[in-house]
mmCIF file of C-alpha atoms and ligand atoms in Angstrom:
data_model
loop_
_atom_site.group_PDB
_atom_site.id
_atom_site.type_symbol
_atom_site.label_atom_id
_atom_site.label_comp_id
_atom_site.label_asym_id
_atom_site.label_seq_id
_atom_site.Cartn_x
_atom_site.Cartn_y
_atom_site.Cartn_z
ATOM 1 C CA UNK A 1 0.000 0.000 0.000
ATOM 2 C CA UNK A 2 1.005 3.791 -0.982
ATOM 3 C CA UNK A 3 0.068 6.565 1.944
ATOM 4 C CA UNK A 4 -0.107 9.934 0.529
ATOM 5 C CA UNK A 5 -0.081 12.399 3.707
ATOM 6 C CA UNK A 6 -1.288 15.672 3.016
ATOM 7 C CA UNK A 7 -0.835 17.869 5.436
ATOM 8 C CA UNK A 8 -2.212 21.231 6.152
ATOM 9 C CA UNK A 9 -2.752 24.141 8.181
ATOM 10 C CA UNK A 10 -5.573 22.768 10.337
ATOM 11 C CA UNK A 11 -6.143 19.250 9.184
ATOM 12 C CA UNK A 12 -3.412 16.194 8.136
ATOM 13 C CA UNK A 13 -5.202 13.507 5.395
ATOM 14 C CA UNK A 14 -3.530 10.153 4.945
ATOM 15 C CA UNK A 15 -4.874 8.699 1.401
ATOM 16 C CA UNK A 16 -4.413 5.100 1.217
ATOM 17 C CA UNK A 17 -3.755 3.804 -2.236
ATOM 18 C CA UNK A 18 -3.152 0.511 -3.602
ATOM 19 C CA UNK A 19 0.222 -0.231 -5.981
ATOM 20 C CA UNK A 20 -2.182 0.715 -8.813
ATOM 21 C CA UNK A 21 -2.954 4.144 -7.450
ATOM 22 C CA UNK A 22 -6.640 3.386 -6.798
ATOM 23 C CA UNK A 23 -7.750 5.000 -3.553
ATOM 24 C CA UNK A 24 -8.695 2.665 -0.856
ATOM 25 C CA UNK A 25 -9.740 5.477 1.969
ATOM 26 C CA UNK A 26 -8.896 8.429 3.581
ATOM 27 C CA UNK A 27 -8.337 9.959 7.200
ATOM 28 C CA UNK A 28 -8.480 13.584 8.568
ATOM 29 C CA UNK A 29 -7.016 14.372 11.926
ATOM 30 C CA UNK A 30 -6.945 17.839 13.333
ATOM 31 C CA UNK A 31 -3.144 19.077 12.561
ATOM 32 C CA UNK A 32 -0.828 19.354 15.706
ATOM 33 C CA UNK A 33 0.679 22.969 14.815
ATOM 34 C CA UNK A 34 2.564 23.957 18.318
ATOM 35 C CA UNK A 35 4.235 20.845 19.770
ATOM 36 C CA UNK A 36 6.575 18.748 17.377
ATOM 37 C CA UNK A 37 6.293 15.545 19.368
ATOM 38 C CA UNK A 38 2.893 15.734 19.262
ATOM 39 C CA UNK A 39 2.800 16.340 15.554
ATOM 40 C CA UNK A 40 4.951 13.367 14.646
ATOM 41 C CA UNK A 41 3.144 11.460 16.901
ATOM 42 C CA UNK A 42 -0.205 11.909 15.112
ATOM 43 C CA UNK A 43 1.382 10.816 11.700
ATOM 44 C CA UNK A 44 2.805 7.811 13.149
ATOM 45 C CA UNK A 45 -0.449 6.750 14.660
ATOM 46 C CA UNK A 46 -2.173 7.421 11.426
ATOM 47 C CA UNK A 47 0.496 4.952 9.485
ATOM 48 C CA UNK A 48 0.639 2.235 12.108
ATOM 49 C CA UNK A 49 -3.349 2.468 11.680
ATOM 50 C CA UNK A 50 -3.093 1.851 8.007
ATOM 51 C CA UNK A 51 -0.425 -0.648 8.543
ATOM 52 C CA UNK A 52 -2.391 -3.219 10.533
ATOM 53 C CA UNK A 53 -5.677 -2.474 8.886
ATOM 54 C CA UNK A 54 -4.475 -3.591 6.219
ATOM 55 C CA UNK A 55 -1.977 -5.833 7.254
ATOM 56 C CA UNK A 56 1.458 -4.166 5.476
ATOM 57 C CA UNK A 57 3.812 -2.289 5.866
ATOM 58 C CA UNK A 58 2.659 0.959 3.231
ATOM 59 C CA UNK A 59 5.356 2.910 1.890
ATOM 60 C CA UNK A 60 4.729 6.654 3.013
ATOM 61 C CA UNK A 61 5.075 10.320 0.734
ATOM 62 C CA UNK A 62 3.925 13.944 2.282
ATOM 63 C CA UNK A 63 3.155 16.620 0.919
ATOM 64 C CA UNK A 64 2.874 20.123 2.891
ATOM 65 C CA UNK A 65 2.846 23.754 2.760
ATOM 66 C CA UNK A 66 6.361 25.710 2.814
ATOM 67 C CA UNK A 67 9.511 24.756 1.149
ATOM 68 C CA UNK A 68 11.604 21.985 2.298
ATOM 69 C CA UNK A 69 15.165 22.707 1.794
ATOM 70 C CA UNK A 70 18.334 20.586 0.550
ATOM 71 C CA UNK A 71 18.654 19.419 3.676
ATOM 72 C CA UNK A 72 15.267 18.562 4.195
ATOM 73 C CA UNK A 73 14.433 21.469 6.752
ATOM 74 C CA UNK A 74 10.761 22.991 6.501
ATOM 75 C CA UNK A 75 10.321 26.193 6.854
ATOM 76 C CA UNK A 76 6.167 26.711 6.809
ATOM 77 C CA UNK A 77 4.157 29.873 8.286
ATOM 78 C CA UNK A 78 1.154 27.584 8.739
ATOM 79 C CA UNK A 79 2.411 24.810 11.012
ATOM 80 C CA UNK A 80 5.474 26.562 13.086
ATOM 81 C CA UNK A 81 6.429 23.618 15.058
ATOM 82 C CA UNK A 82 8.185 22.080 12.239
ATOM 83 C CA UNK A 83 10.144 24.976 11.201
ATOM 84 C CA UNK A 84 13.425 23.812 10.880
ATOM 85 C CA UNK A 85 12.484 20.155 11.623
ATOM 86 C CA UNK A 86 13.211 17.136 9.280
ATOM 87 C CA UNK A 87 9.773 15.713 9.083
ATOM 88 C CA UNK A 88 10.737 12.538 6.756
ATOM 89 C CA UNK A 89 14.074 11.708 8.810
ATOM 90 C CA UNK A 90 12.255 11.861 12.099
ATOM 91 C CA UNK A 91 9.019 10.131 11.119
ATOM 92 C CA UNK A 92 10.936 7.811 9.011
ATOM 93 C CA UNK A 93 13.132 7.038 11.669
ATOM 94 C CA UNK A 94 10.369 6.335 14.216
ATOM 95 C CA UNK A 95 8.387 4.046 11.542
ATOM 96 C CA UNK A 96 11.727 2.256 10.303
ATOM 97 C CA UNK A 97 11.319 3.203 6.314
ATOM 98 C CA UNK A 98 12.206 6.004 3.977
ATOM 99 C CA UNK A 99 9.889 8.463 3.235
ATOM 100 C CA UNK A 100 9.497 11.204 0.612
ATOM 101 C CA UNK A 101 8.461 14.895 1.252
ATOM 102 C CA UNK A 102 7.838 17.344 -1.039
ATOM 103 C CA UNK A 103 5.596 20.957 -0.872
ATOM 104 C CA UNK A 104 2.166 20.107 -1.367
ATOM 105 C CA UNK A 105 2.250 22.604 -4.655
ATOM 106 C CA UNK A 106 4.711 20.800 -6.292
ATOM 107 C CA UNK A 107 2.618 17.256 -5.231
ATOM 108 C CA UNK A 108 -0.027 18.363 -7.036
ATOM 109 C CA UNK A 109 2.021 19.404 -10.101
ATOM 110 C CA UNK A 110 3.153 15.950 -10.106
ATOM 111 C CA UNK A 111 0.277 14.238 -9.405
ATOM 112 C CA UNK A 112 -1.394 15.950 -12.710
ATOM 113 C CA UNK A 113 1.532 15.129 -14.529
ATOM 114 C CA UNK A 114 1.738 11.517 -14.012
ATOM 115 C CA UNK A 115 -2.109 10.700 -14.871
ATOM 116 C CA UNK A 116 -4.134 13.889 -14.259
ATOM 117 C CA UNK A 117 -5.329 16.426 -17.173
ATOM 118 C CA UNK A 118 -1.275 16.532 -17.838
ATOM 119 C CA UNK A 119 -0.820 12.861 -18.686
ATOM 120 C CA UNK A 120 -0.667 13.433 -22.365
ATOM 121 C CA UNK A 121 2.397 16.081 -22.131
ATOM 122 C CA UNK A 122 5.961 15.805 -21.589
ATOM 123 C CA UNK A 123 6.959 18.961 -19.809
ATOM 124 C CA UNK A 124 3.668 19.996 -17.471
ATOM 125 C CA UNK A 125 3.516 22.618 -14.966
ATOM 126 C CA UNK A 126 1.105 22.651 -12.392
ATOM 127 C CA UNK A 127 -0.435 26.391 -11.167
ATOM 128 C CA UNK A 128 -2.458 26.038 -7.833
ATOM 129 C CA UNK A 129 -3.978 29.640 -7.251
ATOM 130 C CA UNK A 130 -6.367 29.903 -4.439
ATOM 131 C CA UNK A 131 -5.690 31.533 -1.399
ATOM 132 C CA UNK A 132 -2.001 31.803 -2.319
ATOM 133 C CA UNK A 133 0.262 31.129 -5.263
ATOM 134 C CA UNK A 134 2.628 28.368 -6.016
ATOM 135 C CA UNK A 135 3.601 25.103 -8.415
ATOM 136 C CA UNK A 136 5.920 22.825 -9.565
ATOM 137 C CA UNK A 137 7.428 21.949 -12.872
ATOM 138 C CA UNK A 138 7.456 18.275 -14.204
ATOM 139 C CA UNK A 139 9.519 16.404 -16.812
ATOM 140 C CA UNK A 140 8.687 13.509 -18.203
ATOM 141 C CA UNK A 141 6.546 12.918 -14.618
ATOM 142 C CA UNK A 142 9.084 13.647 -12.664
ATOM 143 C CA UNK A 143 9.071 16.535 -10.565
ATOM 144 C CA UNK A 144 11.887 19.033 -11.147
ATOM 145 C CA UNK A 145 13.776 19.651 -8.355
ATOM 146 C CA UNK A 146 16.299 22.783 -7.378
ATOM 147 C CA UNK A 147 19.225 23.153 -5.133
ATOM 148 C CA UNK A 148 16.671 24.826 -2.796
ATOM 149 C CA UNK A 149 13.512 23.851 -2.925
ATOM 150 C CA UNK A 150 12.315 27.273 -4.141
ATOM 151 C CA UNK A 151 11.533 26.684 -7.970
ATOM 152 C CA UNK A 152 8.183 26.993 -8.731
ATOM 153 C CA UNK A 153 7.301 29.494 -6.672
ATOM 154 C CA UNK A 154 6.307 31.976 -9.205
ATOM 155 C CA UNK A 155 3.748 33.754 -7.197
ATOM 156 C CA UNK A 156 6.490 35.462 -5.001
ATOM 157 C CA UNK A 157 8.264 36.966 -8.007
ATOM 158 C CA UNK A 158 7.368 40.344 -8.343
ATOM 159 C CA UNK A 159 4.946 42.877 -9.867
ATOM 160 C CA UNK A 160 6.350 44.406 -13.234
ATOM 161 C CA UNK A 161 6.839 48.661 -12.704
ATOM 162 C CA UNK A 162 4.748 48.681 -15.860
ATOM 163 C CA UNK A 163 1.931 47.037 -14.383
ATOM 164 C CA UNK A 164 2.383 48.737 -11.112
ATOM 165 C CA UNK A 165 2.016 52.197 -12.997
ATOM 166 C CA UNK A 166 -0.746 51.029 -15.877
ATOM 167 C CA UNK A 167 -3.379 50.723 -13.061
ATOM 168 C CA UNK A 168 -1.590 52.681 -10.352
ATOM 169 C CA UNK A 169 -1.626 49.838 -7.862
ATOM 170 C CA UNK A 170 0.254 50.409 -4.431
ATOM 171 C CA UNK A 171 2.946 48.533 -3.179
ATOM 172 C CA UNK A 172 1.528 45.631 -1.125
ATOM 173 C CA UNK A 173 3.754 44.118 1.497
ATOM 174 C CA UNK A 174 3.623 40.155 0.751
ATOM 175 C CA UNK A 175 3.933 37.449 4.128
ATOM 176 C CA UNK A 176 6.786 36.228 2.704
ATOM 177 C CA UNK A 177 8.833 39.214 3.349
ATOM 178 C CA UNK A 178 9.602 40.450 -0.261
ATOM 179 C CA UNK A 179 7.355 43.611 -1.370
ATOM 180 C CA UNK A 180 4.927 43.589 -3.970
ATOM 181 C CA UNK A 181 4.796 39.825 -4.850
ATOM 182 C CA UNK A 182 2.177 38.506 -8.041
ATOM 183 C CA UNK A 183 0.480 36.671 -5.289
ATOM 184 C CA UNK A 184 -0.913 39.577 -3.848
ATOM 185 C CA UNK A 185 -2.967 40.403 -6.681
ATOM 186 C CA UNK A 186 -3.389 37.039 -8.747
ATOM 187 C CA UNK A 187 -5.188 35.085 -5.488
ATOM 188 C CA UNK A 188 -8.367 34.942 -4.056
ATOM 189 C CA UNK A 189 -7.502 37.750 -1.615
ATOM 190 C CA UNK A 190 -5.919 39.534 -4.525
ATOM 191 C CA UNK A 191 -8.797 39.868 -6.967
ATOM 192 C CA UNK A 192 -10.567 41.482 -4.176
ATOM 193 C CA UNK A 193 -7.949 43.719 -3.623
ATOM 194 C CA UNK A 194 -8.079 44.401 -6.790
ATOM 195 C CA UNK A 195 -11.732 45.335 -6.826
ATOM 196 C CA UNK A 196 -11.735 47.147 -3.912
ATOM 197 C CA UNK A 197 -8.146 49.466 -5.082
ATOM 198 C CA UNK A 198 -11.139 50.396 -8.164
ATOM 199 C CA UNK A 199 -13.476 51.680 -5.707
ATOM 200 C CA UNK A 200 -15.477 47.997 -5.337
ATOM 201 C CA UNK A 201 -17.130 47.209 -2.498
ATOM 202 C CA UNK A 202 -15.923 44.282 0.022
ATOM 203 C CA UNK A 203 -17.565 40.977 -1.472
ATOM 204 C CA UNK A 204 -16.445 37.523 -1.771
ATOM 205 C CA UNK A 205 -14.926 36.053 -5.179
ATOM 206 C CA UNK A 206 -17.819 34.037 -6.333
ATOM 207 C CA UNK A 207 -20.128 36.912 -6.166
ATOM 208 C CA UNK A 208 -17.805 39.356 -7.867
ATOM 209 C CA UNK A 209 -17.402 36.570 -10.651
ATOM 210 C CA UNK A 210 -21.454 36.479 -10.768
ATOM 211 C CA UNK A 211 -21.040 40.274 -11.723
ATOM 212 C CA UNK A 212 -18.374 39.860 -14.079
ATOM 213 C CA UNK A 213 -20.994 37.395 -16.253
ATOM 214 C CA UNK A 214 -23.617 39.658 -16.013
ATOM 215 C CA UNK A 215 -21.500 42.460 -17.335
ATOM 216 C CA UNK A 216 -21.174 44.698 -14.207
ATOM 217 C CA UNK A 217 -18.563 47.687 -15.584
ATOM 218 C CA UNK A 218 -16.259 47.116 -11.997
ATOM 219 C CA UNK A 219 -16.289 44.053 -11.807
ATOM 220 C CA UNK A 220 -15.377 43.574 -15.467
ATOM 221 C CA UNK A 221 -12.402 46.376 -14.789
ATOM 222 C CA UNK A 222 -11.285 43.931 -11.699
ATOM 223 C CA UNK A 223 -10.740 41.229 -13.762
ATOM 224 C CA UNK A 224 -9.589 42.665 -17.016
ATOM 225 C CA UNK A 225 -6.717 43.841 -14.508
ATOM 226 C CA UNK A 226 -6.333 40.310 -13.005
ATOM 227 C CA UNK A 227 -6.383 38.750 -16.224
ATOM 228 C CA UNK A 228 -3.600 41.239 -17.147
ATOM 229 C CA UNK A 229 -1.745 40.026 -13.970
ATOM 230 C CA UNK A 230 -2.203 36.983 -13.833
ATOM 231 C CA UNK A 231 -0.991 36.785 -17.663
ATOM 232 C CA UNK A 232 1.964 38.353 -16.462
ATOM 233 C CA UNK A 233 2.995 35.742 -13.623
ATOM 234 C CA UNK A 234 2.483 32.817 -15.979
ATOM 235 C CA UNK A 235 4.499 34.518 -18.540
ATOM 236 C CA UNK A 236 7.562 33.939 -15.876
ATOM 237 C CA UNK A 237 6.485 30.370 -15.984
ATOM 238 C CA UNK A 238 6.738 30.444 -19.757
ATOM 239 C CA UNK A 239 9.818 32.408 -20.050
ATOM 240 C CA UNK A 240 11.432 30.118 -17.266
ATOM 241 C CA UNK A 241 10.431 26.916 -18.308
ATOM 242 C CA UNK A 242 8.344 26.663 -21.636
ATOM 243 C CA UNK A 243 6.123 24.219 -20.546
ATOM 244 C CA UNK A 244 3.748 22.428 -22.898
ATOM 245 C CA UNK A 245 0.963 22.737 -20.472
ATOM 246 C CA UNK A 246 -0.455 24.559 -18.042
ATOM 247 C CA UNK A 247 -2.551 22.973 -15.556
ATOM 248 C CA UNK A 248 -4.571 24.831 -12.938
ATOM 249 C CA UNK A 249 -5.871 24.681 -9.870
ATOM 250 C CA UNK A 250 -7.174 25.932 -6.573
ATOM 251 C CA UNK A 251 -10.254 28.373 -6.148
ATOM 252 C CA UNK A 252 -9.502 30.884 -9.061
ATOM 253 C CA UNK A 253 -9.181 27.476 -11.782
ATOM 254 C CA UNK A 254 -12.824 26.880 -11.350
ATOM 255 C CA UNK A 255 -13.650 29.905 -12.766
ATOM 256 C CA UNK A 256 -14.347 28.567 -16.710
ATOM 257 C CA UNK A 257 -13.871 32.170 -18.655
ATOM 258 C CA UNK A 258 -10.582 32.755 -16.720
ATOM 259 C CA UNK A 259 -9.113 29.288 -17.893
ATOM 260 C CA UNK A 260 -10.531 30.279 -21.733
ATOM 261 C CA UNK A 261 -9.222 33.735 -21.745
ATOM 262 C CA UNK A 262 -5.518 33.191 -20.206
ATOM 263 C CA UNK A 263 -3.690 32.257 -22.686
ATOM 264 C CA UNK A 264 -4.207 35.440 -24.890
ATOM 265 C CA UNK A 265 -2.910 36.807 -21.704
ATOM 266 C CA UNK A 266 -0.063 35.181 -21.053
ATOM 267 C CA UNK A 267 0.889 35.793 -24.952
ATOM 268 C CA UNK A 268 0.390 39.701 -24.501
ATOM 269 C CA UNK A 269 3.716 39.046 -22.083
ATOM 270 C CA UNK A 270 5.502 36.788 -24.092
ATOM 271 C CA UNK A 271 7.922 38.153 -27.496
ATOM 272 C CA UNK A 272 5.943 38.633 -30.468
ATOM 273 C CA UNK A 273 5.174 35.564 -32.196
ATOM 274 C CA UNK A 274 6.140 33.041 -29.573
ATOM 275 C CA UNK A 275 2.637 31.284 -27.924
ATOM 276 C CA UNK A 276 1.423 30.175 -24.640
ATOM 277 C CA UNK A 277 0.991 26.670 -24.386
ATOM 278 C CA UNK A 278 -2.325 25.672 -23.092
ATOM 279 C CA UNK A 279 -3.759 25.961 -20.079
ATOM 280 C CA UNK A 280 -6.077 23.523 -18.265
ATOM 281 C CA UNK A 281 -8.171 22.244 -15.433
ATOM 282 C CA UNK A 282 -6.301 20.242 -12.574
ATOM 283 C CA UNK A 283 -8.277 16.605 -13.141
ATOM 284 C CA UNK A 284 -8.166 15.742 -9.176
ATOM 285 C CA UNK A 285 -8.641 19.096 -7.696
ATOM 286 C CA UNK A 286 -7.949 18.916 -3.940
ATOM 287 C CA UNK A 287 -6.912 15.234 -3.662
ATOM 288 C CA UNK A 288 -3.906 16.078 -5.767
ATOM 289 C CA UNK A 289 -1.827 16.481 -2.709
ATOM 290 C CA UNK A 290 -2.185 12.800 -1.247
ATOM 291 C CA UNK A 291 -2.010 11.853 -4.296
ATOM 292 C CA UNK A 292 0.860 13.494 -5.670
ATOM 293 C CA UNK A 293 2.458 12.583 -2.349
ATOM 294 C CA UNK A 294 1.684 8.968 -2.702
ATOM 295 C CA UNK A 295 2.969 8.892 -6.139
ATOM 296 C CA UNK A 296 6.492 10.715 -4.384
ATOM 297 C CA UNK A 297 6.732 7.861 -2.426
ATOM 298 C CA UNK A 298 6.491 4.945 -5.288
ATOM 299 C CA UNK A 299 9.000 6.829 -7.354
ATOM 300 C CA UNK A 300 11.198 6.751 -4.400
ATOM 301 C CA UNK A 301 10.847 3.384 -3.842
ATOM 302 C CA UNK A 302 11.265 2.141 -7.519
ATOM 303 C CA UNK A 303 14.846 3.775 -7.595
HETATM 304 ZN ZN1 ZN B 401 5.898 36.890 -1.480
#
C-alpha cells in the first residue's frame, strides 16, 4: 500500500492507495501545529493504523505547505512547530522506512503530470492559485527539483513597474517578506484587492465573478486587470520553463472564462510571435496532494 499524507494548516489527510494508485480510503485528523512531538506522533499513529488495517507495511510520501530545503528542513508559516524540523528523517526514523516529502504545490504538479489532465504532455507545470500562489514543474513525470527547494514558486516573483504604474496599484507588502509579490494580486484575496483598489465594495470572489458574467462595468475592470496580472505571472512560468501545459488549480481554476481567456494573456507578455501553451483544469482538484504525495513515495521506492 502507498500513503499519501497531506498535510495542512488545520487538518493532516492520509490517502491510502493501492500499488495501482486506486484510492482505498482516507483519514483527517486535526493538525498538531505547536508541539513537534505531538505532531509526529499523530502521523505515526495514522500509518501504524493503516499498517495493521491492512496488514502491510505501506510505503509513506507527504506533501505540505512551505519549502523543504536541501537538507530537508521545513520552513512553513502555517504549522510553526516544524520549522526547521526534518519531518521525513524523524518520522521515518520512528516508523523504520524512507519516506518522501515534497511541498504540497509541487505534489499536485506531479500528481497531474503523471495521470491527471497533464498525462498526455511531456513537460507539465502545475499552477495552484487559491488563497495563495505556487507550483511545480514536471519532466517527463518527474518533478523538477532545485538546489533549494524554491523553484516553482512563481507567485512570489514580483509585480512588473509597468503594471504597477498602468493601473496605479500600491505597493503591497507580501507574508513572505519580499514587497509587492504577483500573489498579492493574482489570489483569491488579490482579486478582491483588486476590486476594492477600483473603488469595489468588500464581497467575496464568487459573487464578484457572478457580476463579471452579467457584465457589471467594476467588476469587469477587476478582472480585465487580473487577467492582465495573472498573464503576467504565468508569462515567468513560460519564459522560465516553456512548458507544454499549463494545468490549474485551486479556487480561481474553477472559474471557466478565466481558464478560456488566459492564454491570450499570457501571450500579450511573451515576445511577439512566440505562444502560450495551453492551459487547463487540474483533473483531481484537492486530492492532488495525497495523491501526488503517494505517487512521491512509489517513485522513491522504484529507484
Ligand atoms: Zn511573497
Amino acid at each position: 500500500m502507498i500513503y499519501g499524507l497531506d498535510i495542512g494548516g488545520t487538518k493532516i489527510e492520509i490517502a491510502i492507495f493501492n500499488q495501482q494508485l486506486d484510492l482505498q480510503e482516507r483519514r483527517r485528523i486535526p493538525t498538531p501545529k505547536i508541539s513537534y512531538s505531538a505532531f509526529i506522533d499523530a502521523l505515526v499513529t495514522l500509518v501504524t493504523q493503516a499498517d495493521e488495517k491492512y496488514c502491510v507495511k505501506g510505503i509513506i510520501g507527504i506533501g505540505m505547505p512551505g519549502i523543504i530545503d536541501a537538507n530537508g528542513l521545513s520552513l512553513s508559516a502555517n504549522i510553526p512547530c516544524v520549522n526547521n524540523k526534518n519531518v521525513a528523517h524523524d518520522l521515518g526514523k520512528r516508523l523504520d522506512r524512507k519516506v518522501a516529502i515534497e511541498n504540497d504545490c509541487r505534489c499536485f504538479a506531479l500528481s497531474e503530470a503523471v495521470d491527471g489532465a497533464g498525462k498526455n504532455y511531456s513537460n507539465v507545470y502545475g499552477a495552484i492559485i487559491g488563497t495563495g500562489a505556487a507550483g511545480g514543474f514536471t519532466i517527463n513525470q518527474q518533478l523538477y527539483t532545485s538546489r533549494q527547494g524554491i523553484a516553482g514558486e512563481y507567485g512570489h516573483m514580483q509585480l512588473p513597474a509597468s503594471l504597477q504604474q498602468k493601473y496605479q496599484l500600491p505597493i503591497k507588502a507580501c507574508g513572505c517578506g519580499l514587497p509587492n509579490c504577483f500573489e498579492g494580486y493574482i489570489s483569491g484575496p488579490g482579486i478582491l484587492f483588486l476590486h476594492q483598489h477600483f473603488g469595489g465594495d468588500a464581497v467575496d470572489v464568487p459573487t464578484l465573478v457572478k457580476r463579471w458574467h452579467e457584465g457589471d462595468a467594476l467588476a469587469t475592470i477587476t478582472f480585465e486587470c487580473f487577467l492582465d496580472i495573472l498573464g503576467a505571472s504565468f508569462s515567468t512560468i513560460v519564459m522560465a520553463y516553456d512548458p507544454d501545459v499549463i494545468v490549474m488549480g485551486g479556487g480561481i481554476s474553477l472559474i471557466e472564462r478565466v481558464i478560456e481567456r488566459l492564454p491570450t494573456h499570457i501571450e500579450a507578455h511573451l515576445f511577439t510571435n512566440f505562444n502560450s501553451p495551453q492551459v487547463i483544469q487540474a483533473q483531481f482538484g484537492d486530492a492532488s496532494g495525497g495523491r501526488g504525495a503517494a505517487i512521491l513515495a512509489r517513485q522513491l521506492h522504484a529507484v
